[in-house]
PDB file of C-alpha atoms in Angstrom:
ATOM      1  CA  GLU A 527      -0.046   0.223   0.454  1.00  0.00           C
ATOM      2  CA  ILE A 528       0.770   2.968  -0.751  1.00  0.00           C
ATOM      3  CA  SER A 529       0.446   6.264   1.480  1.00  0.00           C
ATOM      4  CA  ALA A 530       1.583   9.914  -0.450  1.00  0.00           C
ATOM      5  CA  CYS A 531       2.136  13.200   1.062  1.00  0.00           C
ATOM      6  CA  LEU A 532       3.210  16.224   0.602  1.00  0.00           C
ATOM      7  CA  VAL A 533       5.751  16.371   3.308  1.00  0.00           C
ATOM      8  CA  GLY A 534       6.479  19.885   4.187  1.00  0.00           C
ATOM      9  CA  SER A 535       2.984  21.351   2.296  1.00  0.00           C
ATOM     10  CA  GLU A 536       2.788  24.014   4.488  1.00  0.00           C
ATOM     11  CA  MET A 537       5.650  25.296   5.336  1.00  0.00           C
ATOM     12  CA  CYS A 538       5.407  27.760   3.261  1.00  0.00           C
ATOM     13  CA  ILE A 539       2.247  29.578   1.491  1.00  0.00           C
ATOM     14  CA  ARG A 540       2.938  32.955   0.316  1.00  0.00           C
ATOM     15  CA  ASP A 541      -0.645  36.335  -0.042  1.00  0.00           C
ATOM     16  CA  SER A 542       1.766  38.720  -2.045  1.00  0.00           C
ATOM     17  CA  TYR A 543       3.028  39.242  -5.632  1.00  0.00           C
ATOM     18  CA  ARG A 544       4.671  42.456  -5.245  1.00  0.00           C
ATOM     19  CA  ASP A 545       7.515  42.699  -7.603  1.00  0.00           C
ATOM     20  CA  ASN A 546       7.540  39.559  -9.644  1.00  0.00           C
ATOM     21  CA  THR A 547       7.931  38.022  -5.443  1.00  0.00           C
ATOM     22  CA  TRP A 548       6.321  36.413  -3.708  1.00  0.00           C
ATOM     23  CA  SER A 549       5.991  36.715  -0.333  1.00  0.00           C
ATOM     24  CA  ILE A 550       4.598  35.385   3.300  1.00  0.00           C
ATOM     25  CA  ILE A 551       1.177  36.627   5.304  1.00  0.00           C
ATOM     26  CA  SER A 552       1.392  40.265   6.531  1.00  0.00           C
ATOM     27  CA  ASP A 553       1.115  40.577   9.940  1.00  0.00           C
ATOM     28  CA  ASN A 554      -1.345  42.844   8.929  1.00  0.00           C
ATOM     29  CA  ASN A 555      -3.561  39.909   7.264  1.00  0.00           C
ATOM     30  CA  ALA A 556      -2.201  37.310  10.332  1.00  0.00           C
ATOM     31  CA  ALA A 557      -4.030  39.409  12.840  1.00  0.00           C
ATOM     32  CA  ARG A 558      -7.432  38.676  10.819  1.00  0.00           C
ATOM     33  CA  TYR A 559      -6.884  35.419  10.990  1.00  0.00           C
ATOM     34  CA  PRO A 560     -10.205  33.585  12.614  1.00  0.00           C
ATOM     35  CA  GLN A 561      -8.231  32.523  15.633  1.00  0.00           C
ATOM     36  CA  ASN A 562     -10.354  30.324  16.420  1.00  0.00           C
ATOM     37  CA  PHE A 563     -10.273  28.275  13.294  1.00  0.00           C
ATOM     38  CA  VAL A 564      -7.679  25.421  13.197  1.00  0.00           C
ATOM     39  CA  PRO A 565      -5.970  25.573   9.737  1.00  0.00           C
ATOM     40  CA  PHE A 566      -4.564  21.729   7.764  1.00  0.00           C
ATOM     41  CA  THR A 567      -6.960  19.613   9.573  1.00  0.00           C
ATOM     42  CA  ALA A 568      -9.900  17.542   7.757  1.00  0.00           C
ATOM     43  CA  THR A 569     -11.984  15.116   7.453  1.00  0.00           C
ATOM     44  CA  ILE A 570     -12.184  13.812   4.369  1.00  0.00           C
ATOM     45  CA  GLY A 571     -14.538  10.849   4.313  1.00  0.00           C
ATOM     46  CA  ASN A 572     -14.024   7.141   5.406  1.00  0.00           C
ATOM     47  CA  ASN A 573     -10.795   7.424   4.199  1.00  0.00           C
ATOM     48  CA  ALA A 574      -8.240   4.828   7.036  1.00  0.00           C
ATOM     49  CA  LEU A 575      -5.355   7.528   8.883  1.00  0.00           C
ATOM     50  CA  THR A 576      -2.213   6.944   8.043  1.00  0.00           C
ATOM     51  CA  ASP A 577       0.589   7.892  10.240  1.00  0.00           C
ATOM     52  CA  THR A 578       3.135   8.775   9.339  1.00  0.00           C
ATOM     53  CA  ARG A 579       6.969   9.806  11.416  1.00  0.00           C
ATOM     54  CA  VAL A 580       9.310  13.016  10.033  1.00  0.00           C
ATOM     55  CA  HIS A 581      12.273  12.821  11.429  1.00  0.00           C
ATOM     56  CA  MET A 582      14.460  16.213  11.115  1.00  0.00           C
ATOM     57  CA  LEU A 583      17.716  16.369  10.092  1.00  0.00           C
ATOM     58  CA  ASN A 584      18.551  20.199  10.220  1.00  0.00           C
ATOM     59  CA  GLU A 585      17.167  22.284  13.496  1.00  0.00           C
ATOM     60  CA  SER A 586      13.877  24.087  11.820  1.00  0.00           C
ATOM     61  CA  LYS A 587      11.443  26.485  13.740  1.00  0.00           C
ATOM     62  CA  ILE A 588       8.842  25.492  11.367  1.00  0.00           C
ATOM     63  CA  ALA A 589       7.518  21.745  11.884  1.00  0.00           C
ATOM     64  CA  TYR A 590       7.161  20.024   8.121  1.00  0.00           C
ATOM     65  CA  VAL A 591       3.639  18.203   8.058  1.00  0.00           C
ATOM     66  CA  PRO A 592       2.138  16.469   5.521  1.00  0.00           C
ATOM     67  CA  TYR A 593      -1.676  16.710   4.334  1.00  0.00           C
ATOM     68  CA  PHE A 594      -4.631  16.055   5.485  1.00  0.00           C
ATOM     69  CA  LEU A 595      -3.895  15.529   9.873  1.00  0.00           C
ATOM     70  CA  GLU A 596      -6.117  13.913  11.553  1.00  0.00           C
ATOM     71  CA  SER A 597      -4.977  17.188  14.751  1.00  0.00           C
ATOM     72  CA  LEU A 598      -1.759  19.180  15.327  1.00  0.00           C
ATOM     73  CA  PRO A 599       0.016  17.396  18.206  1.00  0.00           C
ATOM     74  CA  ASP A 600      -0.624  18.959  21.130  1.00  0.00           C
ATOM     75  CA  ASN A 601       3.396  20.684  21.082  1.00  0.00           C
ATOM     76  CA  LEU A 602       3.246  22.844  17.969  1.00  0.00           C
ATOM     77  CA  ASN A 603       1.246  25.822  16.687  1.00  0.00           C
ATOM     78  CA  SER A 604       0.632  26.581  13.965  1.00  0.00           C
ATOM     79  CA  VAL A 605       0.722  30.574  12.016  1.00  0.00           C
ATOM     80  CA  ALA A 606      -2.788  32.043  10.815  1.00  0.00           C
ATOM     81  CA  ASP A 607      -2.960  29.107   7.621  1.00  0.00           C
ATOM     82  CA  VAL A 608       0.168  29.394   6.981  1.00  0.00           C
ATOM     83  CA  CYS A 609       3.058  27.724   8.514  1.00  0.00           C
ATOM     84  CA  VAL A 610       2.843  24.909  11.633  1.00  0.00           C
ATOM     85  CA  LYS A 611       5.543  26.204  14.297  1.00  0.00           C
ATOM     86  CA  ASN A 612       8.031  24.161  16.231  1.00  0.00           C
ATOM     87  CA  ASP A 613       8.598  25.665  19.455  1.00  0.00           C
ATOM     88  CA  THR A 614      10.172  22.907  20.688  1.00  0.00           C
ATOM     89  CA  ASP A 615      13.694  21.112  20.894  1.00  0.00           C
ATOM     90  CA  LYS A 616      12.209  18.075  19.931  1.00  0.00           C
ATOM     91  CA  ASN A 617      13.147  17.502  15.706  1.00  0.00           C
ATOM     92  CA  GLU A 618      11.125  14.486  15.189  1.00  0.00           C
ATOM     93  CA  PHE A 619       7.250  14.467  14.919  1.00  0.00           C
ATOM     94  CA  ASN A 620       4.594  11.779  14.825  1.00  0.00           C
ATOM     95  CA  TYR A 621       1.866  12.618  12.687  1.00  0.00           C
ATOM     96  CA  SER A 622      -1.981  11.377  11.761  1.00  0.00           C
ATOM     97  CA  HIS A 623      -3.125  12.357   8.496  1.00  0.00           C
ATOM     98  CA  TYR A 624      -4.936  10.965   5.283  1.00  0.00           C
ATOM     99  CA  PRO A 625      -3.568   9.662   2.377  1.00  0.00           C
ATOM    100  CA  PHE A 626      -2.454  12.289  -0.114  1.00  0.00           C
ATOM    101  CA  TYR A 627      -4.375  12.034  -3.039  1.00  0.00           C
ATOM    102  CA  ALA A 628      -4.375  14.663  -5.326  1.00  0.00           C
ATOM    103  CA  GLU A 629      -8.696  14.940  -5.993  1.00  0.00           C
ATOM    104  CA  ASN A 630      -8.930  15.578  -1.505  1.00  0.00           C
ATOM    105  CA  THR A 631      -9.919  18.776  -0.580  1.00  0.00           C
ATOM    106  CA  TYR A 632      -9.707  20.137   3.303  1.00  0.00           C
ATOM    107  CA  ARG A 633     -13.033  18.988   4.455  1.00  0.00           C
ATOM    108  CA  TYR A 634     -14.213  21.262   7.400  1.00  0.00           C
ATOM    109  CA  ASN A 635     -17.561  21.057   9.091  1.00  0.00           C
ATOM    110  CA  SER A 636     -20.049  24.545   8.684  1.00  0.00           C
ATOM    111  CA  SER A 637     -19.889  26.381  11.570  1.00  0.00           C
ATOM    112  CA  SER A 638     -19.443  30.063  12.046  1.00  0.00           C
ATOM    113  CA  GLU A 639     -15.759  29.810  12.143  1.00  0.00           C
ATOM    114  CA  ALA A 640     -15.508  28.255   8.757  1.00  0.00           C
ATOM    115  CA  GLU A 641     -17.465  31.081   7.349  1.00  0.00           C
ATOM    116  CA  ASP A 642     -15.133  34.569   9.179  1.00  0.00           C
ATOM    117  CA  TYR A 643     -12.341  32.104   6.910  1.00  0.00           C
ATOM    118  CA  LYS A 644     -14.502  32.395   4.290  1.00  0.00           C
ATOM    119  CA  ALA A 645     -13.880  34.895   4.851  1.00  0.00           C
ATOM    120  CA  PHE A 646     -10.913  35.615   5.139  1.00  0.00           C
ATOM    121  CA  VAL A 647      -9.928  33.546   1.430  1.00  0.00           C
ATOM    122  CA  TYR A 648     -11.527  36.012  -0.403  1.00  0.00           C
ATOM    123  CA  ASP A 649      -9.810  39.061   1.627  1.00  0.00           C
ATOM    124  CA  THR A 650      -6.362  37.761   1.294  1.00  0.00           C
ATOM    125  CA  TYR A 651      -5.923  35.105  -1.902  1.00  0.00           C
ATOM    126  CA  LEU A 652      -7.018  36.929  -3.964  1.00  0.00           C
ATOM    127  CA  GLU A 653      -4.221  40.353  -4.484  1.00  0.00           C
ATOM    128  CA  ILE A 654      -3.314  40.394  -7.561  1.00  0.00           C
ATOM    129  CA  PRO A 655      -0.943  43.659  -9.003  1.00  0.00           C
ATOM    130  CA  ARG A 656      -3.468  45.878 -11.255  1.00  0.00           C
ATOM    131  CA  THR A 657      -0.701  45.469 -14.896  1.00  0.00           C
ATOM    132  CA  THR A 658      -0.524  41.766 -14.117  1.00  0.00           C
ATOM    133  CA  GLN A 659      -4.185  41.088 -13.311  1.00  0.00           C
ATOM    134  CA  ILE A 660      -4.947  43.590 -17.174  1.00  0.00           C
ATOM    135  CA  GLU A 661      -2.481  41.596 -18.992  1.00  0.00           C
ATOM    136  CA  LEU A 662      -3.895  37.812 -17.154  1.00  0.00           C
ATOM    137  CA  ARG A 663      -7.628  38.547 -18.570  1.00  0.00           C
ATOM    138  CA  ARG A 664      -6.590  39.361 -21.278  1.00  0.00           C
ATOM    139  CA  ILE A 665      -4.813  36.094 -22.135  1.00  0.00           C
ATOM    140  CA  ALA A 666      -8.361  34.317 -20.173  1.00  0.00           C
ATOM    141  CA  GLU A 667     -10.736  36.197 -22.602  1.00  0.00           C
ATOM    142  CA  GLN A 668      -7.875  34.550 -25.647  1.00  0.00           C
ATOM    143  CA  GLU A 669      -8.865  31.271 -23.731  1.00  0.00           C
ATOM    144  CA  GLY A 670     -12.049  31.798 -23.421  1.00  0.00           C
ATOM    145  CA  PHE A 671     -12.129  31.961 -19.311  1.00  0.00           C
ATOM    146  CA  LEU A 672     -14.102  34.163 -19.177  1.00  0.00           C
ATOM    147  CA  ASP A 673     -17.215  32.609 -21.471  1.00  0.00           C
ATOM    148  CA  SER A 674     -20.310  33.434 -18.693  1.00  0.00           C
ATOM    149  CA  GLU A 675     -21.784  30.003 -19.583  1.00  0.00           C
ATOM    150  CA  LEU A 676     -18.582  27.924 -17.564  1.00  0.00           C
ATOM    151  CA  THR A 677     -19.061  27.168 -13.444  1.00  0.00           C
ATOM    152  CA  VAL A 678     -15.714  28.235 -11.615  1.00  0.00           C
ATOM    153  CA  SER A 679     -15.445  24.360 -11.228  1.00  0.00           C
ATOM    154  CA  GLU A 680     -14.908  24.461 -15.842  1.00  0.00           C
ATOM    155  CA  LYS A 681     -12.577  28.197 -15.262  1.00  0.00           C
ATOM    156  CA  ILE A 682     -10.545  26.215 -12.916  1.00  0.00           C
ATOM    157  CA  GLU A 683     -10.566  22.857 -14.909  1.00  0.00           C
ATOM    158  CA  MET A 684      -9.398  25.050 -17.784  1.00  0.00           C
ATOM    159  CA  VAL A 685      -6.540  27.104 -16.257  1.00  0.00           C
ATOM    160  CA  LYS A 686      -5.151  24.177 -15.411  1.00  0.00           C
ATOM    161  CA  ASN A 687      -4.845  22.820 -18.363  1.00  0.00           C
ATOM    162  CA  TYR A 688      -4.083  25.805 -20.597  1.00  0.00           C
ATOM    163  CA  ILE A 689      -0.997  25.793 -18.072  1.00  0.00           C
ATOM    164  CA  SER A 690       0.404  22.881 -17.318  1.00  0.00           C
ATOM    165  CA  ASN A 691      -0.061  22.267 -21.392  1.00  0.00           C
ATOM    166  CA  SER A 692       0.879  25.021 -23.051  1.00  0.00           C
ATOM    167  CA  LYS A 693       4.561  25.304 -22.405  1.00  0.00           C
ATOM    168  CA  THR A 694       7.599  21.981 -21.082  1.00  0.00           C
ATOM    169  CA  TYR A 695       8.975  21.943 -18.546  1.00  0.00           C
ATOM    170  CA  SER A 696      11.941  22.108 -18.066  1.00  0.00           C
ATOM    171  CA  LEU A 697      15.008  23.226 -15.104  1.00  0.00           C
ATOM    172  CA  LYS A 698      16.778  24.846 -17.671  1.00  0.00           C
ATOM    173  CA  THR A 699      14.856  27.596 -18.253  1.00  0.00           C
ATOM    174  CA  PRO A 700      16.284  31.221 -19.618  1.00  0.00           C
ATOM    175  CA  LYS A 701      15.861  33.797 -16.465  1.00  0.00           C
ATOM    176  CA  MET A 702      13.311  36.240 -17.628  1.00  0.00           C
ATOM    177  CA  PRO A 703      14.052  39.849 -18.802  1.00  0.00           C
ATOM    178  CA  SER A 704      14.594  42.654 -16.304  1.00  0.00           C
ATOM    179  CA  GLY A 705      11.703  44.628 -15.968  1.00  0.00           C
ATOM    180  CA  LYS A 706       9.238  41.897 -17.171  1.00  0.00           C
ATOM    181  CA  ASP A 707       6.350  40.167 -15.210  1.00  0.00           C
ATOM    182  CA  PHE A 708       7.171  36.713 -14.458  1.00  0.00           C
ATOM    183  CA  ALA A 709       4.053  35.480 -15.087  1.00  0.00           C
ATOM    184  CA  THR A 710       2.403  36.504 -17.697  1.00  0.00           C
ATOM    185  CA  TRP A 711       5.988  36.831 -19.111  1.00  0.00           C
ATOM    186  CA  PHE A 712       6.206  32.948 -18.070  1.00  0.00           C
ATOM    187  CA  LEU A 713       3.387  32.864 -20.704  1.00  0.00           C
ATOM    188  CA  ASN A 714       3.103  35.135 -23.577  1.00  0.00           C
ATOM    189  CA  GLU A 715       7.700  35.085 -23.573  1.00  0.00           C
ATOM    190  CA  SER A 716       8.470  31.063 -22.666  1.00  0.00           C
ATOM    191  CA  ASP A 717       9.288  28.358 -24.297  1.00  0.00           C
ATOM    192  CA  THR A 718       9.378  26.477 -20.684  1.00  0.00           C
ATOM    193  CA  GLY A 719       8.980  26.265 -17.637  1.00  0.00           C
ATOM    194  CA  TYR A 720       9.298  24.979 -14.006  1.00  0.00           C
ATOM    195  CA  CYS A 721       7.458  24.607 -10.797  1.00  0.00           C
ATOM    196  CA  VAL A 722       7.880  28.342  -9.639  1.00  0.00           C
ATOM    197  CA  HIS A 723       6.749  29.063 -13.152  1.00  0.00           C
ATOM    198  CA  PHE A 724       3.707  26.851 -13.386  1.00  0.00           C
ATOM    199  CA  ALA A 725       2.674  27.796  -9.767  1.00  0.00           C
ATOM    200  CA  THR A 726       3.045  31.560 -10.204  1.00  0.00           C
ATOM    201  CA  ALA A 727       0.722  31.387 -13.253  1.00  0.00           C
ATOM    202  CA  GLY A 728      -1.936  29.329 -11.678  1.00  0.00           C
ATOM    203  CA  THR A 729      -2.470  31.309  -8.179  1.00  0.00           C
ATOM    204  CA  LEU A 730      -2.298  35.349  -9.997  1.00  0.00           C
ATOM    205  CA  MET A 731      -5.398  33.392 -13.792  1.00  0.00           C
ATOM    206  CA  LEU A 732      -7.030  32.188 -11.077  1.00  0.00           C
ATOM    207  CA  ARG A 733      -7.357  35.205  -9.665  1.00  0.00           C
ATOM    208  CA  ALA A 734      -7.588  36.788 -12.020  1.00  0.00           C
ATOM    209  CA  LEU A 735     -10.473  35.241 -12.545  1.00  0.00           C
ATOM    210  CA  GLY A 736     -11.991  35.623  -9.472  1.00  0.00           C
ATOM    211  CA  ILE A 737     -10.805  32.294  -7.466  1.00  0.00           C
ATOM    212  CA  PRO A 738      -9.215  33.090  -4.281  1.00  0.00           C
ATOM    213  CA  ALA A 739      -5.145  30.745  -4.359  1.00  0.00           C
ATOM    214  CA  ARG A 740      -1.880  31.179  -3.345  1.00  0.00           C
ATOM    215  CA  TYR A 741       1.103  29.481  -4.158  1.00  0.00           C
ATOM    216  CA  VAL A 742       2.506  26.844  -1.930  1.00  0.00           C
ATOM    217  CA  THR A 743       5.989  25.106  -1.531  1.00  0.00           C
ATOM    218  CA  GLY A 744       7.405  22.359   0.077  1.00  0.00           C
ATOM    219  CA  TYR A 745       8.909  19.094  -0.577  1.00  0.00           C
ATOM    220  CA  TYR A 746       6.693  15.859  -3.098  1.00  0.00           C
ATOM    221  CA  ALA A 747       7.395  13.194  -1.766  1.00  0.00           C
ATOM    222  CA  THR A 748       5.785   9.082  -1.727  1.00  0.00           C
ATOM    223  CA  ALA A 749       6.263   7.288   1.146  1.00  0.00           C
ATOM    224  CA  TYR A 750       5.207   2.872   0.956  1.00  0.00           C
ATOM    225  CA  ALA A 751       3.975   1.771   3.990  1.00  0.00           C
ATOM    226  CA  ASN A 752       6.876   0.487   6.439  1.00  0.00           C
ATOM    227  CA  GLN A 753      10.148   2.537   4.508  1.00  0.00           C
ATOM    228  CA  THR A 754      11.956   5.126   4.473  1.00  0.00           C
ATOM    229  CA  VAL A 755      11.634   7.716   2.578  1.00  0.00           C
ATOM    230  CA  THR A 756      14.452  10.571   2.839  1.00  0.00           C
ATOM    231  CA  VAL A 757      13.148  13.609   1.588  1.00  0.00           C
ATOM    232  CA  THR A 758      16.684  16.568   0.236  1.00  0.00           C
ATOM    233  CA  THR A 759      15.846  20.080  -1.830  1.00  0.00           C
ATOM    234  CA  ASP A 760      16.106  16.976  -4.585  1.00  0.00           C
ATOM    235  CA  ASN A 761      12.457  17.427  -3.680  1.00  0.00           C
ATOM    236  CA  ALA A 762      11.706  20.836  -2.749  1.00  0.00           C
ATOM    237  CA  HIS A 763       8.361  21.550  -5.642  1.00  0.00           C
ATOM    238  CA  ALA A 764       5.731  24.539  -5.700  1.00  0.00           C
ATOM    239  CA  TRP A 765       2.177  24.168  -6.330  1.00  0.00           C
ATOM    240  CA  VAL A 766      -1.505  26.001  -5.810  1.00  0.00           C
ATOM    241  CA  GLU A 767      -4.062  25.647  -3.495  1.00  0.00           C
ATOM    242  CA  TYR A 768      -6.922  27.601  -4.344  1.00  0.00           C
ATOM    243  CA  TYR A 769     -10.791  27.879  -2.371  1.00  0.00           C
ATOM    244  CA  LEU A 770     -14.158  27.035  -4.249  1.00  0.00           C
ATOM    245  CA  SER A 771     -15.754  26.417  -0.361  1.00  0.00           C
ATOM    246  CA  LEU A 772     -12.989  24.461   0.605  1.00  0.00           C
ATOM    247  CA  ILE A 773      -8.697  24.726  -0.114  1.00  0.00           C
ATOM    248  CA  HIS A 774      -8.477  22.212  -2.655  1.00  0.00           C
ATOM    249  CA  ILE A 775      -4.827  21.343  -4.234  1.00  0.00           C
ATOM    250  CA  SER A 776      -4.119  21.920  -7.784  1.00  0.00           C
ATOM    251  CA  GLU A 777      -0.271  20.704  -9.451  1.00  0.00           C
ATOM    252  CA  PRO A 778      -0.339  22.294 -12.766  1.00  0.00           C
ATOM    253  CA  THR A 779       2.961  21.428 -13.015  1.00  0.00           C
ATOM    254  CA  ARG A 780       3.137  18.800 -16.007  1.00  0.00           C
ATOM    255  CA  GLN A 781       2.260  15.795 -14.192  1.00  0.00           C
ATOM    256  CA  ALA A 782       4.959  13.620 -17.021  1.00  0.00           C
ATOM    257  CA  GLU A 783       7.718  15.937 -16.076  1.00  0.00           C
ATOM    258  CA  ILE A 784       7.394  15.583 -12.887  1.00  0.00           C
TER     259      ILE A 784
END
């Protein structure tokens, strides 16, 4: 049996894109986060829980966690919905979580806290520079993403297919010329890209369409039952999370190239 997860998936969620750079949530945005809402935990149907032990070889104040936790360990605390802090002297943690599948979503019980979180999401994860938005909406119109007959889910699938299939994956992608916008340069001018390019373009295109999305970095690893997997910088990855009443995970990078 294979249990696949994104270890360290919540290590670094970025909310603000300015000057071609993603930034971690600002103090002002963090202050607006609904404190009674616990992120990173999930209830996913009748799926059986699995256990993962994460041993960090280097000291880190950020805990590397799998997706879909049953609960946060008592000695770890979340910083808004951005990351999980490790304020202990420990470097090993055990997690109970649901197996990772790309089609899984975070499922929350209906509550006032969930409604507060929804308001936070729409206030935080739609930010996009005006010039970037204008160009991305031009592309969206050209590709048919603005068709009023489309559902939001259909738009998301179209964006994912467009971005993942429009470029060739290559770690040797040339550096962007100065004075360009990273996302629009990638979509309009570059022939290649890697996860950072695909995830940035995917996040911002969804935002341009009014769909809350965020850019996430972490590590992708597939763990087999009763086996140890070493996760290194070779496993580093970037992807998209979007919000559609629930938090969904999207992988816009060309699958065959991961």
